[in-house]
Tab-separated table of C-alpha atoms in Angstrom:
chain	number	residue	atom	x	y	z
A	1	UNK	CA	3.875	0.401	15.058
A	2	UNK	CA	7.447	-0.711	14.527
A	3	UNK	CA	8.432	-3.598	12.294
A	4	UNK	CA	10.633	-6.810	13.784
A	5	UNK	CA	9.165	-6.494	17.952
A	6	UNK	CA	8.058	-9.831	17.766
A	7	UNK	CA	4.615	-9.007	16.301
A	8	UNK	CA	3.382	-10.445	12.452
A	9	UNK	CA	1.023	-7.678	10.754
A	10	UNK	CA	-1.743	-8.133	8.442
A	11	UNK	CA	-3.107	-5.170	6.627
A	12	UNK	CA	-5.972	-6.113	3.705
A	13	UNK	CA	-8.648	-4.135	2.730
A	14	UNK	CA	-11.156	-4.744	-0.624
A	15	UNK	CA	-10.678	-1.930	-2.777
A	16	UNK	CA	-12.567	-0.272	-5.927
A	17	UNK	CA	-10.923	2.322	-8.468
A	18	UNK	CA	-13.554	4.436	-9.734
A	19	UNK	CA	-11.917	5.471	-12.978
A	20	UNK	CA	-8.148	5.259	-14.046
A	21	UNK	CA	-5.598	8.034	-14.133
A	22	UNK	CA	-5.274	9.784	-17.743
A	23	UNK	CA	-2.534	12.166	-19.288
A	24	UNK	CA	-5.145	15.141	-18.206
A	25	UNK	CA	-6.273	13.495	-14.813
A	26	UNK	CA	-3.673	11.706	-12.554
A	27	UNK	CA	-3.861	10.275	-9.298
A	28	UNK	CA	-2.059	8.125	-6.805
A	29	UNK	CA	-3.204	5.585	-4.870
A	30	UNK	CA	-1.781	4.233	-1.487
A	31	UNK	CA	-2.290	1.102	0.643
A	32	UNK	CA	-0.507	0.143	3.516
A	33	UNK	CA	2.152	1.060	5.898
A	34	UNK	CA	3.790	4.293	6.209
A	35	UNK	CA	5.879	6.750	8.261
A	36	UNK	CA	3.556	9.939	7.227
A	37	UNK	CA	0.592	10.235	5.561
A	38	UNK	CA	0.778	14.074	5.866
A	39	UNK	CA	-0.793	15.584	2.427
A	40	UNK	CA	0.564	18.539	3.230
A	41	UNK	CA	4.025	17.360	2.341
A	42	UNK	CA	3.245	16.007	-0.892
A	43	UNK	CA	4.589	12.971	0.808
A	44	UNK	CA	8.563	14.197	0.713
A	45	UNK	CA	8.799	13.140	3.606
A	46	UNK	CA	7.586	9.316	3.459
A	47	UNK	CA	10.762	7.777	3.566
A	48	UNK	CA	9.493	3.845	5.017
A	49	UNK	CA	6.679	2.197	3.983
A	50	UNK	CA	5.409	-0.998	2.830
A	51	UNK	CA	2.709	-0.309	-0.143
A	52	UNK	CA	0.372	-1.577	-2.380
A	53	UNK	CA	0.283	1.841	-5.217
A	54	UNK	CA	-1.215	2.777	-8.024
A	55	UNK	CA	0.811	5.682	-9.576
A	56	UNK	CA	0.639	5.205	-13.319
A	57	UNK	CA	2.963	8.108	-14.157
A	58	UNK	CA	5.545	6.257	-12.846
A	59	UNK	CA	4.722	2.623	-12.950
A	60	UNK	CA	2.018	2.669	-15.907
A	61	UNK	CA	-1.633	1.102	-15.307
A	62	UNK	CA	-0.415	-1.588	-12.583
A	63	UNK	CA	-0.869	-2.247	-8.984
A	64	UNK	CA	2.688	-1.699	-7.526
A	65	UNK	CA	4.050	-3.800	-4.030
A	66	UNK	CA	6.782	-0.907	-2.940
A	67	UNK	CA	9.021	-1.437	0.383
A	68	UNK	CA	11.348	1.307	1.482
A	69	UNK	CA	13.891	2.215	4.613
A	70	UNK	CA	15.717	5.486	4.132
A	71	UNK	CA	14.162	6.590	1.454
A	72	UNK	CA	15.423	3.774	-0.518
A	73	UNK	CA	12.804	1.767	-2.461
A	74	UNK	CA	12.172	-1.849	-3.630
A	75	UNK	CA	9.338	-2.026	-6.136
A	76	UNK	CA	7.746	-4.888	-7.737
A	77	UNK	CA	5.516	-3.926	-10.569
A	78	UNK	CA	3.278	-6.773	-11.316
A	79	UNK	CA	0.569	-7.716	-14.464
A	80	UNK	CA	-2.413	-6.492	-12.488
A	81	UNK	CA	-3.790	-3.751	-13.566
A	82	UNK	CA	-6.275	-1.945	-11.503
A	83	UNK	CA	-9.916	-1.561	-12.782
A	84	UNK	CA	-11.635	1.944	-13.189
A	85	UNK	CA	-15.090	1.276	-12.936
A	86	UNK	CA	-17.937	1.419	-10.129
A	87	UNK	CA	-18.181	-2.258	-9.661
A	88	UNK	CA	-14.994	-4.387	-9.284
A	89	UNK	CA	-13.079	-4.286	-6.346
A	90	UNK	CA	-9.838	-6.655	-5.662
A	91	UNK	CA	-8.446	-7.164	-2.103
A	92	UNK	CA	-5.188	-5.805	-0.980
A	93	UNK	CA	-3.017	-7.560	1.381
A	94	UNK	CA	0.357	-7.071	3.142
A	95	UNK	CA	2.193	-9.509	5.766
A	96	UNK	CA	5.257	-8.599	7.703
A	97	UNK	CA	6.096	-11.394	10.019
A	98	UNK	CA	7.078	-10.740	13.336
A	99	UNK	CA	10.923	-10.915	12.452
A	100	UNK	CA	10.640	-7.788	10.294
A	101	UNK	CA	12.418	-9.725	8.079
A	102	UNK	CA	10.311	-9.084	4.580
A	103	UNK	CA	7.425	-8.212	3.412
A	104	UNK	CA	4.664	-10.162	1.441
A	105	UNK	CA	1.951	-8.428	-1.089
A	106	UNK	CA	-1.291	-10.459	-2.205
A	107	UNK	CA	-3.730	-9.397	-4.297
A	108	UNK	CA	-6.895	-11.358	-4.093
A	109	UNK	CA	-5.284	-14.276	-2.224
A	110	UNK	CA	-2.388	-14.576	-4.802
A	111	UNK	CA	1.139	-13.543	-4.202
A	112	UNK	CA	2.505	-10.933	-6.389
A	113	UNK	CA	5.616	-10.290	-4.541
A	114	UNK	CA	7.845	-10.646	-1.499
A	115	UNK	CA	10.999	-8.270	-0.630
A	116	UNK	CA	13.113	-8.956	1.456
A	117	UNK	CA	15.638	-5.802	0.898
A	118	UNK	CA	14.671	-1.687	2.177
A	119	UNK	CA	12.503	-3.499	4.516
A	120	UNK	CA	11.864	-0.532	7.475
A	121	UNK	CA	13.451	-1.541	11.081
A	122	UNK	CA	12.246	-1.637	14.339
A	123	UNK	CA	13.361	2.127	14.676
A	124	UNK	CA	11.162	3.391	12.141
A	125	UNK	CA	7.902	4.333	13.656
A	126	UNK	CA	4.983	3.743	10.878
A	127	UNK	CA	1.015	3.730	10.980
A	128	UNK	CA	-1.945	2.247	8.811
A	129	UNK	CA	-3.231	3.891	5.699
A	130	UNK	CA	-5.361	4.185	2.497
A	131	UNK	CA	-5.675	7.439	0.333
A	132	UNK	CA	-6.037	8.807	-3.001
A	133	UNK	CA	-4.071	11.599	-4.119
A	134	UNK	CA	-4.716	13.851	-7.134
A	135	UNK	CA	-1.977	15.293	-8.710
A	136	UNK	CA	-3.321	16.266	-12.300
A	137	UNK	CA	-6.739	17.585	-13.137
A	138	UNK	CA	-9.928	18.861	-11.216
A	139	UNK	CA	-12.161	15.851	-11.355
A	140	UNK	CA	-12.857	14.227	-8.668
A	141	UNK	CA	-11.675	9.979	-8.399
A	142	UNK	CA	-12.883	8.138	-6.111
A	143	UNK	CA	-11.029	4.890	-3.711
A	144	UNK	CA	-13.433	2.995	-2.407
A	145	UNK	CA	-13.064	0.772	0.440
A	146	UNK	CA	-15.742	-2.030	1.166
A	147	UNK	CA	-13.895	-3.086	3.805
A	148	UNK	CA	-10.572	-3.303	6.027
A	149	UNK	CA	-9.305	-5.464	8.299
A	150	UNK	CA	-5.625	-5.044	10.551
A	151	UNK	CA	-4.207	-7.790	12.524
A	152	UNK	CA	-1.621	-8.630	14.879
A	153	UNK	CA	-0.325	-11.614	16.091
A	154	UNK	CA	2.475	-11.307	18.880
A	155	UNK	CA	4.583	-14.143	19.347
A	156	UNK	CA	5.999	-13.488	22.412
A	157	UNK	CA	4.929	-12.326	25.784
A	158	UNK	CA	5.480	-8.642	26.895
């Protein structure tokens, strides 16, 4: 999918943390547009994406909205910190509008953030995604999903 071809996107999803990253056990957590989900990469080469992450080694214990082009990113770190237990789960949510012009990040219904800069361009060919990636440690964390839902809406005729 390409950003700003006269189609909005919705991407949400209800999400659970099973347990938080620690010093001796890190993860990352990803939600949302991309241009490679390739763990083979380590992700060097994600270079546009619209995100909802959890990286705590780099952001500390908060959900993160993070919009790039080029490789050049526009974070918004917000006061919601994700919970690490078996039993609450928050729901994700990212808009583009069919313009391509920004992107908006919700979390539960409430807007944390909207950018409007590093915003990827029609050119830049993307796909869905959720994943967990461990990057510290040998236990195994778990990212739930209870459910996910991707729309489109095309606002003008092919």
């Amino acid at each position: 999918l390409v950003f700003n071809n006269e189609t909005a996107y919705t991407f949400e999803a209800r999400v659970n943390i099973q347990a938080l990253s620690t010093g001796s056990e890190e993860y990352n957590v990803t939600f949302g547009f991309g241009n490679s989900f390739d763990e083979a990469s380590a992700h060097t080469d994600e270079t546009d994406y619209a995100f909802w992450i959890y990286r705590r080694t780099v952001d500390g214990d908060f959900w993160v909205a993070a919009t790039a082009k080029d490789g050049t990113e526009t974070k918004t770190v917000t006061s919601t910190a994700p919970v690490g237990n078996d039993t609450t789960f928050v729901v994700l949510k990212i808009v583009v509008p069919a313009d391509g012009s920004s992107v908006t990040y919700y979390i539960d219904g409430v807007e944390k953030a909207e950018h409007e800069s590093n915003v990827p361009a029609v050119t830049d060919r993307m796909g869905i995604g959720l994943r967990i990636d461990k990057t510290v440690g040998t236990t195994q964390r778990e990212f739930r999903i209870d459910w996910h839902r991707f729309t489109t809406t095309r606002t003008a005729a092919r």
